[in-house]
Short mmCIF file of C-alpha atoms in Angstrom, two decimals:
data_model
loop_
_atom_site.label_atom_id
_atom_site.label_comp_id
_atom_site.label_asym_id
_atom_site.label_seq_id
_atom_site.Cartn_x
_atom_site.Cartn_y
_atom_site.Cartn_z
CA UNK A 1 -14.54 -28.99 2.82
CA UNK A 2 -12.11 -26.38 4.26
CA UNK A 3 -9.38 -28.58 2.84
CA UNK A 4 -11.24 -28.03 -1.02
CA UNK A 5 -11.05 -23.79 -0.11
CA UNK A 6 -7.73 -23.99 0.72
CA UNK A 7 -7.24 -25.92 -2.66
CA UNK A 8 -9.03 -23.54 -4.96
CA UNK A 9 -7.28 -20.23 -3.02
CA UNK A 10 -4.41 -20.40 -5.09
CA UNK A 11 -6.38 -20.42 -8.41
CA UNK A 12 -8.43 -18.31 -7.77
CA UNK A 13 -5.95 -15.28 -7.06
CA UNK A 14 -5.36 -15.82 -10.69
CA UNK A 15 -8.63 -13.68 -10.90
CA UNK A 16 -7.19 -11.05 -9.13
CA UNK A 17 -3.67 -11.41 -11.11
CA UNK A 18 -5.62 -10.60 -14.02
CA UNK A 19 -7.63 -7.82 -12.82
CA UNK A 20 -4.11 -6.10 -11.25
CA UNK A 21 -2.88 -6.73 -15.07
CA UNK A 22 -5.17 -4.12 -16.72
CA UNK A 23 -5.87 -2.10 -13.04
CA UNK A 24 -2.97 -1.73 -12.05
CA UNK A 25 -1.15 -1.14 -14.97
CA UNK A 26 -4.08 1.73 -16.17
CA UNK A 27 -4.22 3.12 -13.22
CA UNK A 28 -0.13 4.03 -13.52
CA UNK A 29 -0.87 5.39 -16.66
CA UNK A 30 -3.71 7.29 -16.31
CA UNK A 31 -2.64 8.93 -13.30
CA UNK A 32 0.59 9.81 -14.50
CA UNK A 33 -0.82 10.79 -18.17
CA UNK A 34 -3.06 13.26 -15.61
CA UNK A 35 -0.32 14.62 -14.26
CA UNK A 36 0.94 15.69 -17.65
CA UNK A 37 -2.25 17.21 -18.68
CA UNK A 38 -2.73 14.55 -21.55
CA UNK A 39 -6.75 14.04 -20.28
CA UNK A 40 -7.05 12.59 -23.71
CA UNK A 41 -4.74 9.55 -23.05
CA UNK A 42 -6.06 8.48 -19.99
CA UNK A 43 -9.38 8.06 -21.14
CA UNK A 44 -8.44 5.68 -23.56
CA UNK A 45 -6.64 4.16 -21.51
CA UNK A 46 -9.51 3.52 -19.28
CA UNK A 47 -11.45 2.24 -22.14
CA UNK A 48 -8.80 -0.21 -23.62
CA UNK A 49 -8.09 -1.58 -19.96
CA UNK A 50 -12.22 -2.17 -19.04
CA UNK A 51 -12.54 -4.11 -22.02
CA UNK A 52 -9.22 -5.72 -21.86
CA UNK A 53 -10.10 -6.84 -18.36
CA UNK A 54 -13.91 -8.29 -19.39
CA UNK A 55 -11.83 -10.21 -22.24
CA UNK A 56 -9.33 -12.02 -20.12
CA UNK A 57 -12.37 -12.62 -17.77
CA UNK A 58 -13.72 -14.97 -20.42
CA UNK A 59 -10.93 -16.49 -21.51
CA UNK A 60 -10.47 -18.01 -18.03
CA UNK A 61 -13.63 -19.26 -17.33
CA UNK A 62 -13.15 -20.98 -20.81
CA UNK A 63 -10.28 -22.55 -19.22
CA UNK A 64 -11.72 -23.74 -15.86
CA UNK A 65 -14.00 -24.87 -17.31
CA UNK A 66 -12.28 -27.38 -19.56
CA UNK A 67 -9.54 -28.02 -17.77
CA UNK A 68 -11.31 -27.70 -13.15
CA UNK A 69 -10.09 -31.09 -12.86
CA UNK A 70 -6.98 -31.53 -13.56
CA UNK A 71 -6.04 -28.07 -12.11
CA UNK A 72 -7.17 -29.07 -9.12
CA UNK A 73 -5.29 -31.98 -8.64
CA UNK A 74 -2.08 -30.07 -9.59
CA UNK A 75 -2.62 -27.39 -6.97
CA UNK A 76 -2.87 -30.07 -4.25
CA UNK A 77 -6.53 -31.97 -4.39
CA UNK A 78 -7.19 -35.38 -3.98
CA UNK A 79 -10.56 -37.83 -3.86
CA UNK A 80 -11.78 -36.19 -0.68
CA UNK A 81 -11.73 -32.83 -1.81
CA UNK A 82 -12.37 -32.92 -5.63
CA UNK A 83 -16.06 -32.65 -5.38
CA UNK A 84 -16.10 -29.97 -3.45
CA UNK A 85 -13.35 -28.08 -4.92
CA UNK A 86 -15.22 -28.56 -8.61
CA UNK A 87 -18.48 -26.99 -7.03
CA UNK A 88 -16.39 -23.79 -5.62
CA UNK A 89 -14.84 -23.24 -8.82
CA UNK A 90 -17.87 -23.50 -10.88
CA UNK A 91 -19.82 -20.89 -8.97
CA UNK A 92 -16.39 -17.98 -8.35
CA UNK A 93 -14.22 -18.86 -11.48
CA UNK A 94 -16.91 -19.76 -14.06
CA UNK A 95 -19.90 -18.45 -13.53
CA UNK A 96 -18.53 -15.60 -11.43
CA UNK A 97 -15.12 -14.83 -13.48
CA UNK A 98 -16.84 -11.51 -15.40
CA UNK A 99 -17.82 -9.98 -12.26
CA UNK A 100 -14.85 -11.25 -9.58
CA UNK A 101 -12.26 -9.60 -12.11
CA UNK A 102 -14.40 -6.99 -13.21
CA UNK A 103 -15.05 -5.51 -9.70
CA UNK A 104 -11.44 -5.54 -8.94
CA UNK A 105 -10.55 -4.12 -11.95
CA UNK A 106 -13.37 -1.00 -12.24
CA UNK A 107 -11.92 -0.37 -8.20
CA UNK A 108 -8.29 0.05 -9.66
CA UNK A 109 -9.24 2.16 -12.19
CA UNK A 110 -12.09 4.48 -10.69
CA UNK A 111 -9.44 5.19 -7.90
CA UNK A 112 -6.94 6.13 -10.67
CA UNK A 113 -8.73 9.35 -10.69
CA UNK A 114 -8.72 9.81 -6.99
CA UNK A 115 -12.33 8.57 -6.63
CA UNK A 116 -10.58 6.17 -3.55
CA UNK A 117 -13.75 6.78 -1.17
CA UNK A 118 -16.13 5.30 -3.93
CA UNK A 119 -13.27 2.41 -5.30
CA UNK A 120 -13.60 1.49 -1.47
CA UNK A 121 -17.15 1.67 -1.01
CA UNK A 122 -17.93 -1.03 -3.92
CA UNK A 123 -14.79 -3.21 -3.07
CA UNK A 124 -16.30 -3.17 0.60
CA UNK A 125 -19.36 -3.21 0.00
CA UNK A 126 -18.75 -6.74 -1.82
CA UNK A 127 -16.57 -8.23 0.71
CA UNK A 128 -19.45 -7.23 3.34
CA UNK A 129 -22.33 -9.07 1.65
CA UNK A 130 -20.32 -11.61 1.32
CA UNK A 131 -19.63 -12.15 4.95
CA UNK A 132 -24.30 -11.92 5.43
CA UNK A 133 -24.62 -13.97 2.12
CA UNK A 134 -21.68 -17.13 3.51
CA UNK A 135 -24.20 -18.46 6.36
CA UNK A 136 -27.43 -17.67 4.69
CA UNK A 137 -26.59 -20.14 1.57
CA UNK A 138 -24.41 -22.23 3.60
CA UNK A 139 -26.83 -23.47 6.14
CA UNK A 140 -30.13 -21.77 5.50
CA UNK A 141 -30.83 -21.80 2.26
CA UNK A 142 -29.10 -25.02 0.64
CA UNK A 143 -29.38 -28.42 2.37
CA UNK A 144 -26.89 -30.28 4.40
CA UNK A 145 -23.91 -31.44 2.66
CA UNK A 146 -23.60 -28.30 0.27
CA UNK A 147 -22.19 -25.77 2.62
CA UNK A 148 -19.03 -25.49 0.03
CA UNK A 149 -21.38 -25.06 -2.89
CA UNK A 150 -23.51 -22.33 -0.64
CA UNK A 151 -20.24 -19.94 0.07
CA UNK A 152 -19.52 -20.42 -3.75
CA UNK A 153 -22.65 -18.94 -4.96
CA UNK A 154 -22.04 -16.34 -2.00
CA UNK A 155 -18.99 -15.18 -3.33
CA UNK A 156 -20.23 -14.90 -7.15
CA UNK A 157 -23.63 -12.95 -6.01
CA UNK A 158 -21.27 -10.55 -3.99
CA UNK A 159 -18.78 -9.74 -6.56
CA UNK A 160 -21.83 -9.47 -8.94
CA UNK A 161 -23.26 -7.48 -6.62
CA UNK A 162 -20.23 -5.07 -6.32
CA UNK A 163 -19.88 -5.30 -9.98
CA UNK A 164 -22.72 -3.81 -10.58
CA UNK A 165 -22.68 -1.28 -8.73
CA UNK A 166 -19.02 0.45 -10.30
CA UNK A 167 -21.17 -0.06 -13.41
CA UNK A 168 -23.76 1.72 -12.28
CA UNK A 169 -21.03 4.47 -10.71
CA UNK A 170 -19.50 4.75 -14.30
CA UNK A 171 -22.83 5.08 -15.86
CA UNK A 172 -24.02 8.20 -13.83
CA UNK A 173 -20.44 9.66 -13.95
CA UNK A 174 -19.96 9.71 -17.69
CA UNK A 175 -19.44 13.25 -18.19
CA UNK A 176 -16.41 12.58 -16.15
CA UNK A 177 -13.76 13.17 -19.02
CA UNK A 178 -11.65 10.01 -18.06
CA UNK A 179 -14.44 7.70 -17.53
CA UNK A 180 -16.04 5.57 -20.58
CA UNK A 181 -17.51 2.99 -21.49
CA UNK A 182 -17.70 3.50 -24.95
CA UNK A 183 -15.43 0.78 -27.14
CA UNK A 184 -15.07 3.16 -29.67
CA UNK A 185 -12.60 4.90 -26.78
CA UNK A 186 -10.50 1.96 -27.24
CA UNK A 187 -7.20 2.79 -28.45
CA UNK A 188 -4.23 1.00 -28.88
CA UNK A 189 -1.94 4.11 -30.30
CA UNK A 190 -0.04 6.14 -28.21
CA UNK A 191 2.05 3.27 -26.56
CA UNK A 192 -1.08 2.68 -24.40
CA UNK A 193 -0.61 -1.32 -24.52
CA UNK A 194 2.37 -1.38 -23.85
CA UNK A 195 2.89 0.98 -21.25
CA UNK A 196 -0.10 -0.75 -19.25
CA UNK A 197 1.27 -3.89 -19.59
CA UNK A 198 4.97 -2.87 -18.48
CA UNK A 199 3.67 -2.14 -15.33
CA UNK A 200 0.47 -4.28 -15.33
CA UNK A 201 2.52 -7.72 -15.73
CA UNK A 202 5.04 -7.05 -12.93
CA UNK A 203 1.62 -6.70 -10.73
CA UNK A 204 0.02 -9.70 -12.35
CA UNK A 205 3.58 -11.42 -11.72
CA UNK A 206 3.24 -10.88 -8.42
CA UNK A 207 0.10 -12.47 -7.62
CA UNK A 208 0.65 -15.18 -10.27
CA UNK A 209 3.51 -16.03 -8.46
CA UNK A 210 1.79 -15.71 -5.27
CA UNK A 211 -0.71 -17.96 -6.61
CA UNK A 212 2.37 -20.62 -7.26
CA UNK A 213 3.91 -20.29 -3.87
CA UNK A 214 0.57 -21.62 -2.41
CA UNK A 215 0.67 -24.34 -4.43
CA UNK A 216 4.05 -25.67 -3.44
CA UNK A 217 2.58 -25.18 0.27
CA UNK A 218 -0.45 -27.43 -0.68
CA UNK A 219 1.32 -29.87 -1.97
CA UNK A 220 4.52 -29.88 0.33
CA UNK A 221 2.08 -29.86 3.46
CA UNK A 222 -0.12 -32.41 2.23
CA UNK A 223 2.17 -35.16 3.31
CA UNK A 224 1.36 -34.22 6.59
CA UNK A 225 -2.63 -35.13 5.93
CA UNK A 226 -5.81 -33.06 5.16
CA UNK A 227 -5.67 -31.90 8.58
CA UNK A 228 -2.20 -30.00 7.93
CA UNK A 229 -3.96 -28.52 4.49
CA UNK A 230 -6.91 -27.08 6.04
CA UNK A 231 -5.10 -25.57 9.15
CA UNK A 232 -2.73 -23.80 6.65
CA UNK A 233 -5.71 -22.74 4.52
CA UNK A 234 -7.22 -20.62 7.53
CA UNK A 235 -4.02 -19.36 8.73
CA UNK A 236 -3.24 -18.17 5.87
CA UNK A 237 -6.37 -16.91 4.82
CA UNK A 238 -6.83 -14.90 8.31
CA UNK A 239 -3.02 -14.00 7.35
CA UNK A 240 -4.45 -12.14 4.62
CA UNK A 241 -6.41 -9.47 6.72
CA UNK A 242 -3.20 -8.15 7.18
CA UNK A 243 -1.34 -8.89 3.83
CA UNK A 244 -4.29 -7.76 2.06
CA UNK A 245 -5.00 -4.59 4.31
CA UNK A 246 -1.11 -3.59 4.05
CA UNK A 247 -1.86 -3.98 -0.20
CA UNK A 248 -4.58 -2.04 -0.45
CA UNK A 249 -2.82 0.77 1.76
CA UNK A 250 -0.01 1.06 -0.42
CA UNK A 251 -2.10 0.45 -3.72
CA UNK A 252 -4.72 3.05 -2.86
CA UNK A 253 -1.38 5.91 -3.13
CA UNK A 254 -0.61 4.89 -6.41
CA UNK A 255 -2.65 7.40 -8.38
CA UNK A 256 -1.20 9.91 -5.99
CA UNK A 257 2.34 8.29 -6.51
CA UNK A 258 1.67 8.44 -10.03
CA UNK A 259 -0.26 11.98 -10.52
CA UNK A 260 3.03 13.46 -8.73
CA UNK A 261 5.82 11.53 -10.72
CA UNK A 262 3.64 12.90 -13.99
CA UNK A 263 3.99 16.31 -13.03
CA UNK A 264 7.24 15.98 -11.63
CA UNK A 265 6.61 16.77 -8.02
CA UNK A 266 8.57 14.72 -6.53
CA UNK A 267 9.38 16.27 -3.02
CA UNK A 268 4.86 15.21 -3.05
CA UNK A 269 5.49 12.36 -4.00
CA UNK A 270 8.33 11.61 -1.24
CA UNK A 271 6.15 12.56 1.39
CA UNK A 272 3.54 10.51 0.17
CA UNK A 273 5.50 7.52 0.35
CA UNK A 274 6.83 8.74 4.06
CA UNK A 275 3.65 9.20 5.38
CA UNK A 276 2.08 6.00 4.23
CA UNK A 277 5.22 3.83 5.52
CA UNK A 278 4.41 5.15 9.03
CA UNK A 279 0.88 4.03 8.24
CA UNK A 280 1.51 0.64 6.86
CA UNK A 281 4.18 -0.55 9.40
CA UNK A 282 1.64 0.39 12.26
CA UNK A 283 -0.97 -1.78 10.43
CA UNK A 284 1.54 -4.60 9.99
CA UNK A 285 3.01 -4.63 13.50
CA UNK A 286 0.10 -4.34 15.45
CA UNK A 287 -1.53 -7.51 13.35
CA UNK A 288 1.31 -9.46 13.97
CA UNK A 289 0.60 -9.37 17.91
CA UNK A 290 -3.00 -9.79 17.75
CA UNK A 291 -2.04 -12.59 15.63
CA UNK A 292 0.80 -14.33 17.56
CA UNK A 293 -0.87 -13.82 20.76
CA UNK A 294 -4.60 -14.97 19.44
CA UNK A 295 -3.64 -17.69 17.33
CA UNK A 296 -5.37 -20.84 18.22
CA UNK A 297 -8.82 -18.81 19.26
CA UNK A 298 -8.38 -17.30 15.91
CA UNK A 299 -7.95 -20.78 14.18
CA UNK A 300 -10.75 -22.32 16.03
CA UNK A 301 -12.57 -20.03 15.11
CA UNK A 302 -13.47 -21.44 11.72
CA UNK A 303 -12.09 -24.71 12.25
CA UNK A 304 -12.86 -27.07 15.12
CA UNK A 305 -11.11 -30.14 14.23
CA UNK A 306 -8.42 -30.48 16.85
CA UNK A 307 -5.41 -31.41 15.11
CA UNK A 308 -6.02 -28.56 12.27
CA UNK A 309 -6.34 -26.16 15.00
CA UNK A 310 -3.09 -27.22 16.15
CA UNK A 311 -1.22 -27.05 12.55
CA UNK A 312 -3.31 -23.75 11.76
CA UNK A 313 -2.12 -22.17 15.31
CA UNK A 314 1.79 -23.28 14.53
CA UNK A 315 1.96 -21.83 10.89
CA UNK A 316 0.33 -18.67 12.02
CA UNK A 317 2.34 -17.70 14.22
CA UNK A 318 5.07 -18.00 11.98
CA UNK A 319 3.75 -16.33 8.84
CA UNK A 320 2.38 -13.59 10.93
CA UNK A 321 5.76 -12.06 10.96
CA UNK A 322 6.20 -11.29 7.62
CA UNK A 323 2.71 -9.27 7.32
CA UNK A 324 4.61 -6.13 8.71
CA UNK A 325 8.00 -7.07 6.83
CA UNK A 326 5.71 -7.30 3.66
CA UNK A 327 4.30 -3.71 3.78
CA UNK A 328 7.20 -2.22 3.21
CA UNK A 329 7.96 -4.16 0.12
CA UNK A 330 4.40 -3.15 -0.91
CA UNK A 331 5.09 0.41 -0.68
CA UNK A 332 8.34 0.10 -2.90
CA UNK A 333 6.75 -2.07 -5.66
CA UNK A 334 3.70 0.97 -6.03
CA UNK A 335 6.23 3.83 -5.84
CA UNK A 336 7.76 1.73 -9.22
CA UNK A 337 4.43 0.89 -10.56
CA UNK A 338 3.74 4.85 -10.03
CA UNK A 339 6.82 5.54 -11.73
CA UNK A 340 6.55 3.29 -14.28
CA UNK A 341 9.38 1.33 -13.33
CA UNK A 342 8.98 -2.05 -14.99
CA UNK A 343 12.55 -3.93 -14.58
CA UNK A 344 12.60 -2.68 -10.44
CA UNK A 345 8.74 -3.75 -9.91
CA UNK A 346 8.97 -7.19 -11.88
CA UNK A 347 12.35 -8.47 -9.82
CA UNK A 348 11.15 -6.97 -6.62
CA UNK A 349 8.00 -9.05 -7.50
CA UNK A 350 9.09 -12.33 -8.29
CA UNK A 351 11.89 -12.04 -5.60
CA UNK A 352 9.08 -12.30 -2.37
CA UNK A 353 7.16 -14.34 -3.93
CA UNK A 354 9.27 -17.44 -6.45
CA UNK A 355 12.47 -16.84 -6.60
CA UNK A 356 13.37 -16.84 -2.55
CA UNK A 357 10.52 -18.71 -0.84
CA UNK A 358 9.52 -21.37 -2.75
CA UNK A 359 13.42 -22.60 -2.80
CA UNK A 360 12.86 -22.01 0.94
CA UNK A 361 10.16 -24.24 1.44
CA UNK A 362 12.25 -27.43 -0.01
CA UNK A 363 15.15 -26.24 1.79
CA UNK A 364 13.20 -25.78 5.31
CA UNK A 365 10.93 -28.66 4.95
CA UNK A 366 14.05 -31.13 4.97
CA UNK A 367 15.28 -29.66 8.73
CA UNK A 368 11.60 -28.61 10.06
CA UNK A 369 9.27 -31.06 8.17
CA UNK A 370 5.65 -28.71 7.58
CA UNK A 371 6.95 -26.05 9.50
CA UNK A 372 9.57 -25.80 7.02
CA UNK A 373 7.10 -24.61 4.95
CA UNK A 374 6.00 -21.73 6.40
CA UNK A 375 9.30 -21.01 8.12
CA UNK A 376 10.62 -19.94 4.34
CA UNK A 377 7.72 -17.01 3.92
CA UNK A 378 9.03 -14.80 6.60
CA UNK A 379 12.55 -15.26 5.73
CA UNK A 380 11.52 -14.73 2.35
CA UNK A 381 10.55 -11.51 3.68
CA UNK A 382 13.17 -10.34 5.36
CA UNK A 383 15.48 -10.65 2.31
CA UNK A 384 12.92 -8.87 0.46
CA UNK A 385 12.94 -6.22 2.51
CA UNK A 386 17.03 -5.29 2.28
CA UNK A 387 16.32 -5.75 -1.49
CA UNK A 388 13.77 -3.12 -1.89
CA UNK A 389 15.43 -0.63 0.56
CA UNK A 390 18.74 -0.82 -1.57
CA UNK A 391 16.37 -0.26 -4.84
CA UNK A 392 14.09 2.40 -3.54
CA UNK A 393 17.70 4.39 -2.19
CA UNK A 394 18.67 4.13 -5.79
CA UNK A 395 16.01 5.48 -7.11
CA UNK A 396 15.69 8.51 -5.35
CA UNK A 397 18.77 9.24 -6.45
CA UNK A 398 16.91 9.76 -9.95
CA UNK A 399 14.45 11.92 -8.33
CA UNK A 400 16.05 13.96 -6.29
#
């Protein structure tokens, strides 16, 4: 069962790679169309994005749910895990595709305004239910046997949940002269596609490619037996309190990034990026001790079978190392989505996550066997990192 999760993480981040498309890329341009006074713009930008979003949301389900099977298989299912893996996908990516990429996607854009406090409340508030609504449904409500099938259903009624409410936000804000939900606000003059998408795809890129880098994992690790799967599944998914934390940081400046670039305050928007660096590192550093040091407790924690714990405590001590390398790559890539810096945010992108680690994974595997695998994300990371401090010095020689 833990084994089918880790199989469906990877495509399901393709929810979130579409919801960073239209989010991401409005919320650059509607913070920095704010910070040029052109009120006008951004609200149909807002509108073409929102609807944008709910579009893509059901194309994809269209496509799990024609094609669940095979896709599994490709990221790294077999037999054991196929059932399961077709019941968690039914319940997050087709039934629950509107509202898992439409929560995302209304938090992106109601903080594009500076409304962060309320983006935060809904995106927590459905991560929090989900955490009450997992055991309930697992092994309360639903039988024996359907645990996988009762965090599924979790996970939709949470995102629906937290869905609802940025509707509801929206709805009682709707003198606010950005927000809309009308469709007549649609617009695609003004260059408003295709400046959301310049900076929208890099971001979608980025956790496409994310979503591909897992793959290879799955299926390079699964050599090494379900067992090896499902410990990397947890690490990696405990990894993400820090990876995801460390994102959020960086993304939540991005209006602020952006509002300042707009009006061409750019001494703001250096301090900005200073002060969040401090903040981000801290994060980062401090995770990667708790991590290191906690490991197989950590690991055990949601897994009991011995050797997984074993696997899960090896890889996570590894890929704990790059959470902290990470965050400052983070913080780059938003100060060129701010900035609407397409060419610097797509390579810095697909360089952390494609282009270096995946190679990395072949080429480690051969000398460490599955700790190969892992071994390639922090190094990965570390050449990241001298990449995006090279770009980020040459563009504030632009700015300055």
């Amino acid at each position: 069962m833990v084994a089918a999760l880790s199989v469906c993480s990877p495509v399901y981040i393709l929810l979130a790679a579409v919801a960073n498309l239209f989010g991401i890329g409005g919320s650059s341009v509607i913070s920095r169309s704010l910070g040029m006074k052109k009120t006008e713009r951004a609200r149909h930008t807002f509108a073409f994005c929102f609807y944008a979003g709910i579009a893509s949301a059901f194309i994809f389900l269209i496509i799990i749910l024609l094609f669940r099977k095979p896709i599994i298989m490709a990221v790294g299912g077999d037999s054991n895990s196929l059932s399961y893996a077709m019941q968690y996908m039914f319940w997050t990516m087709i039934i629950g595709a509107v509202p898992s990429i439409g929560n995302v996607l209304c938090g992106h854009l109601i903080r594009s305004i500076g409304a962060a406090r309320e983006a935060g409340f809904g995106m927590s508030m459905g991560g929090i239910l989900n955490i009450i609504l997992d055991p309930l449904f697992m092994f309360v409500i639903l039988p024996p046997g359907m645990e996988v099938m009762g965090a599924g259903i979790a996970t939709m009624l949470s995102n629906t949940a937290a869905f609802a409410y940025f509707l509801w936000y929206l709805f009682r804000h709707r003198d606010n002269p950005v927000f809309t939900l009308r469709m007549s606000d649609v617009s695609f003059g003004d260059r408003i596609p295709q400046d959301v998408l310049n900076i929208g795809f890099p971001a979608a890129m980025s956790t496409t490619l994310a979503m591909v880098s897992n793959m290879f994992a799955n299926r390079l690790v699964a050599g090494y037996g379900s067992e090896a799967v499902a410990g990397m599944g947890v690490a990696k998914k405990i990894n993400m309190i820090a990876f995801n934390t460390c994102m959020g940081m960086t993304q939540g400046i991005l209006p602020l990034l952006g509002y300042a670039f707009g009006a061409r305050n750019y001494e703001r928007m250096k301090q900005v990026a200073r002060y969040s660096l401090r903040a981000v590192l801290t994060f980062g550093i401090c995770c990667n001790i708790i991590f290191y040091v906690f490991a197989p407790q950590l690991i055990s924690f949601f897994i009991s079978e011995p050797v997984s714990v074993n696997y899960g405590s090896s890889f996570m001590r590894v890929i704990s190392f790059a959470a902290s390398l990470a965050s400052v790559s983070y913080l780059v890539n938003a100060i060129f989505q701010a900035a609407g810096r397409r060419t610097e945010s797509l390579l810095l992108s697909s360089l952390r996550k494609g282009i270096l680690d995946i190679p990395g994974m072949f080429l480690f595997r051969h000398f460490f066997g599955a700790m190969g695998v892992v071994i390639a994300t922090p190094v990965a990371e570390v050449l990241g990192v001298i990449i995006a401090a090279l770009m980020y010095r040459n563009f504030r020689k632009t700015i300055s």
